[in-house]
XYZ file of C-alpha atoms in Angstrom:
173
model
C -38.230 11.945 -14.426
C -34.516 12.804 -14.544
C -32.481 13.602 -17.618
C -31.184 10.047 -17.864
C -33.904 7.926 -16.337
C -36.330 7.521 -13.530
C -35.613 7.155 -9.847
C -36.569 3.774 -8.439
C -38.224 3.189 -5.077
C -34.849 2.640 -3.399
C -33.533 5.969 -4.762
C -31.213 4.602 -7.431
C -31.482 5.843 -10.987
C -32.962 3.434 -13.490
C -31.181 4.235 -16.774
C -33.275 5.742 -19.533
C -33.843 2.903 -21.994
C -33.663 5.318 -24.938
C -30.258 6.620 -23.852
C -28.928 3.103 -23.351
C -30.262 2.063 -26.765
C -28.614 5.109 -28.348
C -25.300 4.279 -26.668
C -25.587 0.620 -27.721
C -26.162 1.597 -31.361
C -23.229 4.023 -31.187
C -21.043 1.209 -29.836
C -22.235 -1.069 -32.644
C -21.392 1.647 -35.179
C -17.857 2.042 -33.854
C -17.366 -1.721 -33.964
C -18.789 -1.992 -37.489
C -16.490 0.767 -38.726
C -13.606 -1.044 -37.035
C -14.577 -4.286 -38.806
C -14.700 -2.496 -42.155
C -11.274 -0.952 -41.621
C -9.888 -4.345 -40.575
C -11.293 -5.766 -43.819
C -9.561 -2.975 -45.770
C -6.368 -3.790 -43.869
C -6.497 -7.319 -45.287
C -7.566 -6.247 -48.766
C -5.054 -3.446 -49.282
C -1.630 -4.594 -48.030
C 0.017 -1.353 -49.187
C -2.192 0.517 -46.699
C -2.474 -2.194 -44.039
C -0.776 -0.264 -41.238
C -2.967 2.795 -41.832
C -6.209 0.776 -41.817
C -5.080 -1.199 -38.781
C -4.461 2.015 -36.829
C -7.921 3.340 -37.673
C -9.531 -0.010 -36.867
C -7.935 -0.111 -33.414
C -8.940 3.498 -32.744
C -12.569 2.697 -33.626
C -12.460 -0.240 -31.198
C -11.131 2.164 -28.571
C -14.034 4.529 -29.240
C -16.452 1.629 -28.671
C -14.679 0.769 -25.426
C -14.937 4.363 -24.208
C -18.666 4.365 -24.915
C -19.027 1.070 -23.015
C -17.170 2.549 -20.056
C -19.373 5.631 -20.207
C -22.508 3.510 -20.337
C -21.402 1.567 -17.284
C -20.109 4.421 -15.135
C -21.687 7.674 -16.327
C -25.270 6.676 -17.127
C -26.045 5.554 -13.555
C -24.511 8.797 -12.241
C -26.615 10.802 -14.720
C -23.523 12.453 -16.239
C -23.170 10.726 -19.611
C -22.140 13.443 -22.118
C -24.915 13.650 -24.712
C -22.582 15.521 -27.076
C -21.095 12.159 -28.044
C -24.337 10.962 -29.614
C -26.792 12.063 -32.276
C -30.241 12.984 -30.980
C -31.981 10.062 -32.651
C -31.211 6.363 -32.748
C -32.662 5.920 -36.254
C -29.622 7.225 -38.199
C -27.369 4.926 -36.165
C -29.576 1.918 -36.855
C -29.605 2.731 -40.573
C -25.831 3.234 -40.667
C -25.248 -0.048 -38.875
C -27.461 -1.949 -41.312
C -25.729 -0.366 -44.298
C -22.299 -1.115 -42.868
C -23.148 -4.730 -42.142
C -24.359 -5.106 -45.733
C -21.234 -3.432 -47.127
C -18.935 -5.613 -45.051
C -20.687 -8.718 -46.364
C -20.501 -7.441 -49.937
C -16.836 -6.436 -49.640
C -15.884 -9.830 -48.228
C -17.042 -11.263 -51.552
C -15.980 -8.470 -53.890
C -13.559 -5.888 -52.455
C -13.962 -2.253 -53.470
C -11.340 -0.410 -55.471
C -8.623 1.099 -53.275
C -9.721 4.687 -53.968
C -13.365 3.797 -53.294
C -12.413 2.342 -49.901
C -10.859 5.667 -48.900
C -13.822 7.702 -50.135
C -16.203 5.412 -48.248
C -14.140 5.823 -45.077
C -14.326 9.619 -45.362
C -18.096 9.438 -45.877
C -18.436 7.196 -42.802
C -16.329 9.510 -40.660
C -18.511 12.433 -41.688
C -21.799 10.601 -41.102
C -24.030 11.305 -38.107
C -22.683 8.890 -35.472
C -18.990 9.339 -36.123
C -19.287 13.072 -36.657
C -20.936 13.640 -33.263
C -18.244 11.591 -31.563
C -15.379 13.367 -33.351
C -16.827 16.842 -32.721
C -17.311 16.099 -29.036
C -13.725 14.889 -28.794
C -12.378 18.030 -30.469
C -14.607 20.640 -28.799
C -14.483 22.203 -25.394
C -15.586 20.047 -22.485
C -18.627 21.441 -20.683
C -18.594 18.783 -17.969
C -16.196 16.458 -16.183
C -17.472 13.312 -17.910
C -16.703 14.730 -21.354
C -13.248 15.801 -20.120
C -12.629 12.189 -19.099
C -13.669 10.974 -22.562
C -11.428 13.524 -24.262
C -8.449 12.631 -22.088
C -8.876 8.907 -22.676
C -9.481 9.420 -26.401
C -6.297 11.490 -26.684
C -5.033 11.390 -30.297
C -7.712 9.078 -31.744
C -9.537 11.857 -33.561
C -9.912 13.676 -36.850
C -10.135 10.484 -38.865
C -11.628 12.130 -41.962
C -8.779 14.651 -42.100
C -6.187 11.940 -41.539
C -7.690 9.834 -44.330
C -7.633 12.812 -46.712
C -4.027 13.613 -45.772
C -2.986 9.983 -46.286
C -4.650 9.933 -49.709
C -2.994 13.192 -50.705
C 0.460 12.093 -49.540
C 0.178 8.924 -51.629
C -1.600 10.381 -54.627
C -4.692 8.228 -54.107
C -7.589 9.538 -56.159
C -5.502 11.986 -58.095
C -5.197 11.831 -61.857
C -1.745 10.775 -63.131
């Protein structure tokens, strides 16, 4: 048994189903967060550009994970730092997000609540692992590739807080 899967009879690595499932749930999380931010873009025109930027960056994170799944898993070099250790928190987050998106399509949240929710999401298990891996030192070449491709699409929670502060969102008059 290798770190990422088993070796087949012809010598190729058969990807570890648990790793692939973890990556797939992480991709789903990035896409769900992107969908939520796109919804906020439509619901809060005064902040549309900000939400659009975050939405696109979340889509980019999903794309990077897809690229990693395709190219790094078979080579047994996928950087585990990008993912939480268990798939369960990702599954739970995805379910909650899907429910919230459905609810918010019917009844949008208050503007301030949307920002607080976004901060909470960015500091939750799946996003937090991704953001920390992007900001930390790279211990292997695959993680360096992720960090280079990710470039400035990081520190979402801090950027959300800064945006709120600059605009007085959530502050008493």
